[in-house]
PDB file of C-alpha atoms in Angstrom:
ATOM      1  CA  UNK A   1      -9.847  24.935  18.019  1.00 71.00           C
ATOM      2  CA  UNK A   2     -10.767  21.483  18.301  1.00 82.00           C
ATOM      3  CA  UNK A   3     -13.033  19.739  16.023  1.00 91.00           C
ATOM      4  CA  UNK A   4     -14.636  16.275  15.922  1.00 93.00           C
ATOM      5  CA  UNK A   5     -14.944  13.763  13.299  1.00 96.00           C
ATOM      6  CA  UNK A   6     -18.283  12.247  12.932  1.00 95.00           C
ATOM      7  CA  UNK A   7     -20.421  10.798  10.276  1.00 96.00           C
ATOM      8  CA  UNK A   8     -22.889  13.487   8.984  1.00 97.00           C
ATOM      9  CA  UNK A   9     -24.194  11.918   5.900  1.00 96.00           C
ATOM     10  CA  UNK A  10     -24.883  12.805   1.982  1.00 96.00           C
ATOM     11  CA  UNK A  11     -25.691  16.633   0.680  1.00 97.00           C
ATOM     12  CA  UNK A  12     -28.581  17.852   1.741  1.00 97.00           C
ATOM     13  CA  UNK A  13     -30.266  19.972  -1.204  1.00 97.00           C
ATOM     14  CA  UNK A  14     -32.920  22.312   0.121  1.00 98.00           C
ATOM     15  CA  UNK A  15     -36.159  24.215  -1.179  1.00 97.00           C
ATOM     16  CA  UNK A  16     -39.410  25.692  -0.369  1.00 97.00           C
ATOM     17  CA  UNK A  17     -40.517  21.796  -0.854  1.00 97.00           C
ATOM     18  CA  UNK A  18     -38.362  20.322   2.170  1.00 97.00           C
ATOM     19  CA  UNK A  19     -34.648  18.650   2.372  1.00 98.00           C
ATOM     20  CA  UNK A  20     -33.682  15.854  -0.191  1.00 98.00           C
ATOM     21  CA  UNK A  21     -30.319  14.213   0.010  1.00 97.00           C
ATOM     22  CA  UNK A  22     -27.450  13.764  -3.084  1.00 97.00           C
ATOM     23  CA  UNK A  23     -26.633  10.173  -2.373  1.00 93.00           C
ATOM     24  CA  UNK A  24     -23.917  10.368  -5.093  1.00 89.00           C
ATOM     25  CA  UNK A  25     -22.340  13.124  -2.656  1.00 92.00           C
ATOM     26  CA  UNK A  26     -21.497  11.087   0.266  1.00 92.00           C
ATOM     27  CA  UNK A  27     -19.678  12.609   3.359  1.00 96.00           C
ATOM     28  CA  UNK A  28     -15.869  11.796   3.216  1.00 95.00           C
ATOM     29  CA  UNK A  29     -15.986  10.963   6.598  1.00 95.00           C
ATOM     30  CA  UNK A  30     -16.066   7.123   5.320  1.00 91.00           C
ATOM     31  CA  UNK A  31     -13.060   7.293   3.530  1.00 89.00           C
ATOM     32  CA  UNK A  32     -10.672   8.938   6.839  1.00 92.00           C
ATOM     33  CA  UNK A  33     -10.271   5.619   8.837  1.00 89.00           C
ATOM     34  CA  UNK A  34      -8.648   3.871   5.515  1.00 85.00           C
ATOM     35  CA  UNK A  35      -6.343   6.822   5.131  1.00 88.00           C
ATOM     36  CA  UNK A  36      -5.168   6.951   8.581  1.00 89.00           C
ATOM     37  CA  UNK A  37      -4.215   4.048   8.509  1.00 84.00           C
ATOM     38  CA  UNK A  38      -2.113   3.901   4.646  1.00 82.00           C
ATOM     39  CA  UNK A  39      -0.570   6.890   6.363  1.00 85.00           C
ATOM     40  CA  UNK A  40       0.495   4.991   9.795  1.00 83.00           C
ATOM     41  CA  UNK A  41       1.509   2.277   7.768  1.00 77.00           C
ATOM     42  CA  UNK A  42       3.735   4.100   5.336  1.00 74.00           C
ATOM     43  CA  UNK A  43       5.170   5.742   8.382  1.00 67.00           C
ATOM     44  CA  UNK A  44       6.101   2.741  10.365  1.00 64.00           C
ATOM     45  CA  UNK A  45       7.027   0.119   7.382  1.00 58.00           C
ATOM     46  CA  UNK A  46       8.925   2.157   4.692  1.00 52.00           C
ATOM     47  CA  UNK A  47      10.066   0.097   1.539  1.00 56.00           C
ATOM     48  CA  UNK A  48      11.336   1.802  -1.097  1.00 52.00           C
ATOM     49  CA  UNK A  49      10.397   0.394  -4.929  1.00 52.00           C
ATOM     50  CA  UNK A  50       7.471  -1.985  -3.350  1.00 56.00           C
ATOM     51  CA  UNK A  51       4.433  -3.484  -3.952  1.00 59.00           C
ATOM     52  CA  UNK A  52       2.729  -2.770  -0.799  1.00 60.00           C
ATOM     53  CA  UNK A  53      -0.629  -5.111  -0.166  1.00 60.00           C
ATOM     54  CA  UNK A  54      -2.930  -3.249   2.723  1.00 64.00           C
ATOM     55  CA  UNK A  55      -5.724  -4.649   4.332  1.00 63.00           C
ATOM     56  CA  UNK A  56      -8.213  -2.261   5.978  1.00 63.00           C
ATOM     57  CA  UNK A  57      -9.059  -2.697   9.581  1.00 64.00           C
ATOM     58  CA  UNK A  58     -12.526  -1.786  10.054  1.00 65.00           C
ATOM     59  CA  UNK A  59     -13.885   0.311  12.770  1.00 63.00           C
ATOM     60  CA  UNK A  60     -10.238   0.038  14.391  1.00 70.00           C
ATOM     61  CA  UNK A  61     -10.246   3.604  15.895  1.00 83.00           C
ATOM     62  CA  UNK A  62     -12.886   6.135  17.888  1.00 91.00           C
ATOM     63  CA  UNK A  63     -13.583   9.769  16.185  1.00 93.00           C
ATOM     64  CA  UNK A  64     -11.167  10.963  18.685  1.00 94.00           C
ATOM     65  CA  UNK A  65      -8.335   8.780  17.853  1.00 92.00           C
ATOM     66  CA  UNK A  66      -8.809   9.579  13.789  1.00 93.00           C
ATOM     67  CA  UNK A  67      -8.628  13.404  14.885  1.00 95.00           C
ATOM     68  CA  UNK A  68      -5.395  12.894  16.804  1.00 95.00           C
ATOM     69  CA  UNK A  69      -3.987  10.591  14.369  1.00 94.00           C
ATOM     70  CA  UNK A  70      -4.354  13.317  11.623  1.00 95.00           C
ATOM     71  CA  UNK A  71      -3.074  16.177  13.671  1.00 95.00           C
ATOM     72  CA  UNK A  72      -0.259  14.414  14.351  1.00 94.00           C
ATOM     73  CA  UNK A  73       0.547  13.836  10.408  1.00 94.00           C
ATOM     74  CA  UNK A  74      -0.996  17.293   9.237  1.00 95.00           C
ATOM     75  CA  UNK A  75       0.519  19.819  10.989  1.00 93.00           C
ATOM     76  CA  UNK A  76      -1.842  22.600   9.749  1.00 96.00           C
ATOM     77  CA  UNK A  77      -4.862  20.674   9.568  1.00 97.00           C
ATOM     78  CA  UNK A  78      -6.907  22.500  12.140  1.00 97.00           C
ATOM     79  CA  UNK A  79      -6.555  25.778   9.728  1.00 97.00           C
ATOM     80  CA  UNK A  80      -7.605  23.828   6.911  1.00 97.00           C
ATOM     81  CA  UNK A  81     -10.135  22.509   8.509  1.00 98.00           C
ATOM     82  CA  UNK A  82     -11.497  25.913   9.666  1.00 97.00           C
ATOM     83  CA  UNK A  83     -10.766  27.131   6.036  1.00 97.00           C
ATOM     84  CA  UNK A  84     -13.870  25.335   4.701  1.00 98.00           C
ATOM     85  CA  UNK A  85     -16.167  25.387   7.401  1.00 98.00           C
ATOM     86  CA  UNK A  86     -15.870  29.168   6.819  1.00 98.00           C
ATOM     87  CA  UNK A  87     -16.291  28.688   3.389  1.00 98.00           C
ATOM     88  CA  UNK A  88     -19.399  26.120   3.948  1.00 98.00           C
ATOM     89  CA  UNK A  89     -20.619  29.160   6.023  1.00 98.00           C
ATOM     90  CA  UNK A  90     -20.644  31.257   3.345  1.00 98.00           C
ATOM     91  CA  UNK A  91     -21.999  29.349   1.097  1.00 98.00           C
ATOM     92  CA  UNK A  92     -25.334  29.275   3.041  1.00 98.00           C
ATOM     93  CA  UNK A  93     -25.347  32.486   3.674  1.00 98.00           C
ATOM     94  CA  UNK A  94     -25.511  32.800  -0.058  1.00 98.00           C
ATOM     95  CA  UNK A  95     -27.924  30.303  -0.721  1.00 98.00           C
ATOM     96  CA  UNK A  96     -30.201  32.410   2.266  1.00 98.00           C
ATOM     97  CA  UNK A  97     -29.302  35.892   0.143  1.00 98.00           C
ATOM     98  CA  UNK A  98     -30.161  34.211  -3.160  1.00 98.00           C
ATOM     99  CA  UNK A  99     -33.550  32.692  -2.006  1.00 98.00           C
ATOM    100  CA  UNK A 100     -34.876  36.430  -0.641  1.00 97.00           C
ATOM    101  CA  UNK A 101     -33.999  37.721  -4.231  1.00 97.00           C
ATOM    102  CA  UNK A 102     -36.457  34.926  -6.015  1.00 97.00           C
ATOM    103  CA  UNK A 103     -39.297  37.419  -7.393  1.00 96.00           C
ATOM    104  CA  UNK A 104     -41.729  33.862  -8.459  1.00 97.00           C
ATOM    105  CA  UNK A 105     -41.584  33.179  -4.675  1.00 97.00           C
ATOM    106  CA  UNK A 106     -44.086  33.763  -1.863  1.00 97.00           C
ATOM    107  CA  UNK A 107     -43.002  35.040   1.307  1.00 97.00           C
ATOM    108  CA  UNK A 108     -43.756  32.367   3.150  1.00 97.00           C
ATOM    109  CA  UNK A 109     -42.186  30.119   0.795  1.00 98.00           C
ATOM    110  CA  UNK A 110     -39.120  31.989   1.215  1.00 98.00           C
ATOM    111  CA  UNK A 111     -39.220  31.650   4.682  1.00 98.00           C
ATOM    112  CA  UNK A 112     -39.461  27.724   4.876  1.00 98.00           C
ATOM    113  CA  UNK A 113     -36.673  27.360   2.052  1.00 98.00           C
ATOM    114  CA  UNK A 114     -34.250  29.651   4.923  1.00 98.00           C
ATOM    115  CA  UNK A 115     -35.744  27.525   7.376  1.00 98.00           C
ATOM    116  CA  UNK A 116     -34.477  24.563   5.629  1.00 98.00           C
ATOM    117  CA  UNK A 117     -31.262  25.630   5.136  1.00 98.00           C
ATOM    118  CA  UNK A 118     -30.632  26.771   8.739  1.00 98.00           C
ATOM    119  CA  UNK A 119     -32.004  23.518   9.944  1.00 98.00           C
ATOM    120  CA  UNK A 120     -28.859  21.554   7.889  1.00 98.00           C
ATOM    121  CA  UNK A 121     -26.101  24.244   9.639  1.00 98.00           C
ATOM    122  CA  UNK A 122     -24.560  21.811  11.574  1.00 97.00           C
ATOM    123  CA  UNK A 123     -24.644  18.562   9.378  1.00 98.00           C
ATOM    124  CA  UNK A 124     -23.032  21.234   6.339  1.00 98.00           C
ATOM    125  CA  UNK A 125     -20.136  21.740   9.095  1.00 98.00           C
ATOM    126  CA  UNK A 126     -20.003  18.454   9.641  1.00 98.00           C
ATOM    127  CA  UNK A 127     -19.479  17.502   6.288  1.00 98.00           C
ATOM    128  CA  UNK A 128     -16.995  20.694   5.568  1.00 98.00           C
ATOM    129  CA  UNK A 129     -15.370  19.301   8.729  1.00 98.00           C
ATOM    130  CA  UNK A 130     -14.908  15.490   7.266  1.00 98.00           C
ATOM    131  CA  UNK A 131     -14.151  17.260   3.592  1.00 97.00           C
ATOM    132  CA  UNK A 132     -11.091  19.390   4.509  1.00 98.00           C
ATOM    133  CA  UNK A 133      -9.433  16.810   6.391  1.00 97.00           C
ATOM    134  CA  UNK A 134      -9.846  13.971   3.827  1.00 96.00           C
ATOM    135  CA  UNK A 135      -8.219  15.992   1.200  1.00 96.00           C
ATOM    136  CA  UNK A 136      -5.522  16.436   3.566  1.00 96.00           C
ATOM    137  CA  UNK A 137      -5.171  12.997   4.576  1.00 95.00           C
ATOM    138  CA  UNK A 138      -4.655  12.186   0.893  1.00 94.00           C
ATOM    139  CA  UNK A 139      -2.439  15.117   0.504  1.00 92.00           C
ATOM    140  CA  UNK A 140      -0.307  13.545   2.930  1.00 92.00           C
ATOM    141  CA  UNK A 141      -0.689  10.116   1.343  1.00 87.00           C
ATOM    142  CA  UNK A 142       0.239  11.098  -1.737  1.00 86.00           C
ATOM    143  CA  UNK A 143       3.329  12.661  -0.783  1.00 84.00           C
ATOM    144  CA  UNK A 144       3.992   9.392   1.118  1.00 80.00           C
ATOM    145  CA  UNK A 145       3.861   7.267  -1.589  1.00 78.00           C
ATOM    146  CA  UNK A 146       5.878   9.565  -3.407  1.00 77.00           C
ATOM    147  CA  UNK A 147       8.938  10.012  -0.902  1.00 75.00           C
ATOM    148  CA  UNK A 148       8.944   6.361  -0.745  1.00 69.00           C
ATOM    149  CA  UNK A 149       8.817   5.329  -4.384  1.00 72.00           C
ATOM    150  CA  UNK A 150       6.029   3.058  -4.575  1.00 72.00           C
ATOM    151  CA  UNK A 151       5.167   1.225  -7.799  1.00 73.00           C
ATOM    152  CA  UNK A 152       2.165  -0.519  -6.768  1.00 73.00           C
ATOM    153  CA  UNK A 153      -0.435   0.040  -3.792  1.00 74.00           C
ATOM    154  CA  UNK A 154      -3.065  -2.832  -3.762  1.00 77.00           C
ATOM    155  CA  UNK A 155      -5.966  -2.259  -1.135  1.00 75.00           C
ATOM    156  CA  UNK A 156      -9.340  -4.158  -0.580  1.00 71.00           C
ATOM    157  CA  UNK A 157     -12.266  -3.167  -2.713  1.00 70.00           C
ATOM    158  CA  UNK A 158     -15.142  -2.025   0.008  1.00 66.00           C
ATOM    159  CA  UNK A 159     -17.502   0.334  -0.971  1.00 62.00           C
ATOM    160  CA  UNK A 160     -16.897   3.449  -2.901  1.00 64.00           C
ATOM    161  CA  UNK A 161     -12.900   3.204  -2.922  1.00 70.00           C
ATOM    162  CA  UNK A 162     -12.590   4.062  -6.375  1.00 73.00           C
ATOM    163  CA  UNK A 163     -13.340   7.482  -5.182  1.00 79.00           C
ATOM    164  CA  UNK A 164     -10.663   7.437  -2.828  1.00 79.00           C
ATOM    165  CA  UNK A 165      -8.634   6.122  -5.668  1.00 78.00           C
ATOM    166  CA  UNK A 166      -9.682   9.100  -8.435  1.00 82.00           C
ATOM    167  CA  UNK A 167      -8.994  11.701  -5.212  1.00 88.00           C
ATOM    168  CA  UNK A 168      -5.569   9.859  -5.089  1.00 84.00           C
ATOM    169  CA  UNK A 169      -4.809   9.786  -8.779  1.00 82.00           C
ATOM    170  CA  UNK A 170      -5.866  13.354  -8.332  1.00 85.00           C
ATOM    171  CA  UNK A 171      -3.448  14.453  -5.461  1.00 87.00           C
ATOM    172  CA  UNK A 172      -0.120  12.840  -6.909  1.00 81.00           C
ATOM    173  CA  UNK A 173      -0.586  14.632 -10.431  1.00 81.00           C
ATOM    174  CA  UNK A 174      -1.260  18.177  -8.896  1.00 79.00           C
ATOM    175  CA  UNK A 175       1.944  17.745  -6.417  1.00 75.00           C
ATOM    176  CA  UNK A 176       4.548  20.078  -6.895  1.00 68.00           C
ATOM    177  CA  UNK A 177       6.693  17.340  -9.523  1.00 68.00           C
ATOM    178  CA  UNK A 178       3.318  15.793 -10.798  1.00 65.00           C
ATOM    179  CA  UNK A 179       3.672  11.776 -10.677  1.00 72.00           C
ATOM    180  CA  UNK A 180       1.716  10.212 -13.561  1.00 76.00           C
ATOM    181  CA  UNK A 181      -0.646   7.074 -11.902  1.00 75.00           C
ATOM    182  CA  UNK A 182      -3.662   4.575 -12.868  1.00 75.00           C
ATOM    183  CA  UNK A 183      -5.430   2.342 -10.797  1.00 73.00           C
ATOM    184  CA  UNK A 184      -7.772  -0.304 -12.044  1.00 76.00           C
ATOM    185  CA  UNK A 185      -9.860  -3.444 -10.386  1.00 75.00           C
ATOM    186  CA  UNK A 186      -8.389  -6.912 -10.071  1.00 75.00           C
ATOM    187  CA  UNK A 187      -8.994 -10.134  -8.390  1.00 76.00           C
ATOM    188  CA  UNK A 188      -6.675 -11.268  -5.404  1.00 74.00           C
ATOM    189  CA  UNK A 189      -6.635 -14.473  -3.293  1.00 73.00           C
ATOM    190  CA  UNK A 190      -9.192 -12.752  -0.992  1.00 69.00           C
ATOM    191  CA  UNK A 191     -11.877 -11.064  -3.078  1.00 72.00           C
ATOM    192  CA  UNK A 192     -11.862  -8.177  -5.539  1.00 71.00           C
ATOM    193  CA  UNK A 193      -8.950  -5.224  -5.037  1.00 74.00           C
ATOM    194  CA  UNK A 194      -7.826  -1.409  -6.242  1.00 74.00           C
ATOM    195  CA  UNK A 195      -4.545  -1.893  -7.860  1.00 75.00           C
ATOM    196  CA  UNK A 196      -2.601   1.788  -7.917  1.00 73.00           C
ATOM    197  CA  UNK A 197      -0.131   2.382 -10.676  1.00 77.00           C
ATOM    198  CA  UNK A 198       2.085   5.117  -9.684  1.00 76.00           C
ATOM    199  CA  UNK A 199       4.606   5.940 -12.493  1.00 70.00           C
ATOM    200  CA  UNK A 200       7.281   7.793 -14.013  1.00 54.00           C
ATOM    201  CA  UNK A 201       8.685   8.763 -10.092  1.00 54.00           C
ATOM    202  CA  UNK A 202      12.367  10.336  -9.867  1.00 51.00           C
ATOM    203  CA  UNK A 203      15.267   8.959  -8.238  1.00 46.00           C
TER     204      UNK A 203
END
């Protein structure tokens, strides 16, 4: 199957009141350009024991090309992909079971909170969508950085990167030989920037 990448937004959170949104939960779709292109770079420029200073392009590629680019470096990404949409599915359907079980609610109060949560079906697939392939895509960066021996990975400071950072941090200590990393803010010639710490590697 072939999906699309596309910005859906933050969580919706639904009730008998209407649709608020998290902003705290923001769709990972933000984060997939910058991965795409650590991973390209890793890929084309390895250096063993580095340093390695990035700066992000912005807005360099088109949905499409972000899709393509991670298929190529995830081979099974269109089953993980479809792995959480059909969990995201399930989750609603839940969340509709759940709200016809509520004894303190009206019928028709009922009925608007299910028509709530049908009306967000396709931005929760969206986001499921953008989810499953940016844990993937840093997945795949981690193991990068760890085939390679990196020390250091400095990258621009735009937005929320520490996320992207925490999710990285994350990913290298769950891999199958857990690698122990930090990353902290610093200043650089051209503005603030995540310094990564990746430690205690093998070989």
């Amino acid at each position: 199957m072939h999906y699309q990448f596309k910005y859906a937004g933050p969580k919706p959170v639904c009730s008998q009141h209407g649709i608020e949104f998290d902003h705290a939960k923001e769709d990972r779709f933000i984060y997939l350009e910058t991965l795409v292109q650590l991973i390209e770079a890793f890929d084309k420029c390895p250096v063993e024991g580095a340093t390695l200073h990035f700066g992000i392009e912005k807005h360099a590629m088109s949905e499409e090309a972000l899709y393509e680019k991670l298929r190529h470096y995830i081979a099974d990404l269109d089953e993980r992909i479809k792995k959480e949409v059909d969990e995201a599915a399930q989750i609603m359907q839940h969340e509709i079971e759940h709200v016809q079980k509520i004894p303190s609610l009206s019928k028709q109060e009922k009925d608007v909170w299910i028509r709530n949560i049908k009306q967000m079906h396709d931005y929760v697939m969206q986001r499921a969508i953008n989810k499953a392939a940016y844990h993937a895509a840093i997945e795949t960066l981690a193991q990068e950085l760890l085939k390679d021996h990196i020390e250091y990975l400095v990258i621009p400071m735009e937005g929320n990167y520490q996320h992207l950072a925490k999710s990285l941090s994350y990913a290298l200590d769950h891999l199958r030989s857990p690698v122990t990393s930090d990353y902290k803010v610093i200043i650089t010639a051209t503005g603030l920037a995540l310094e990564f710490d990746i430690r205690n590697q093998a070989g």
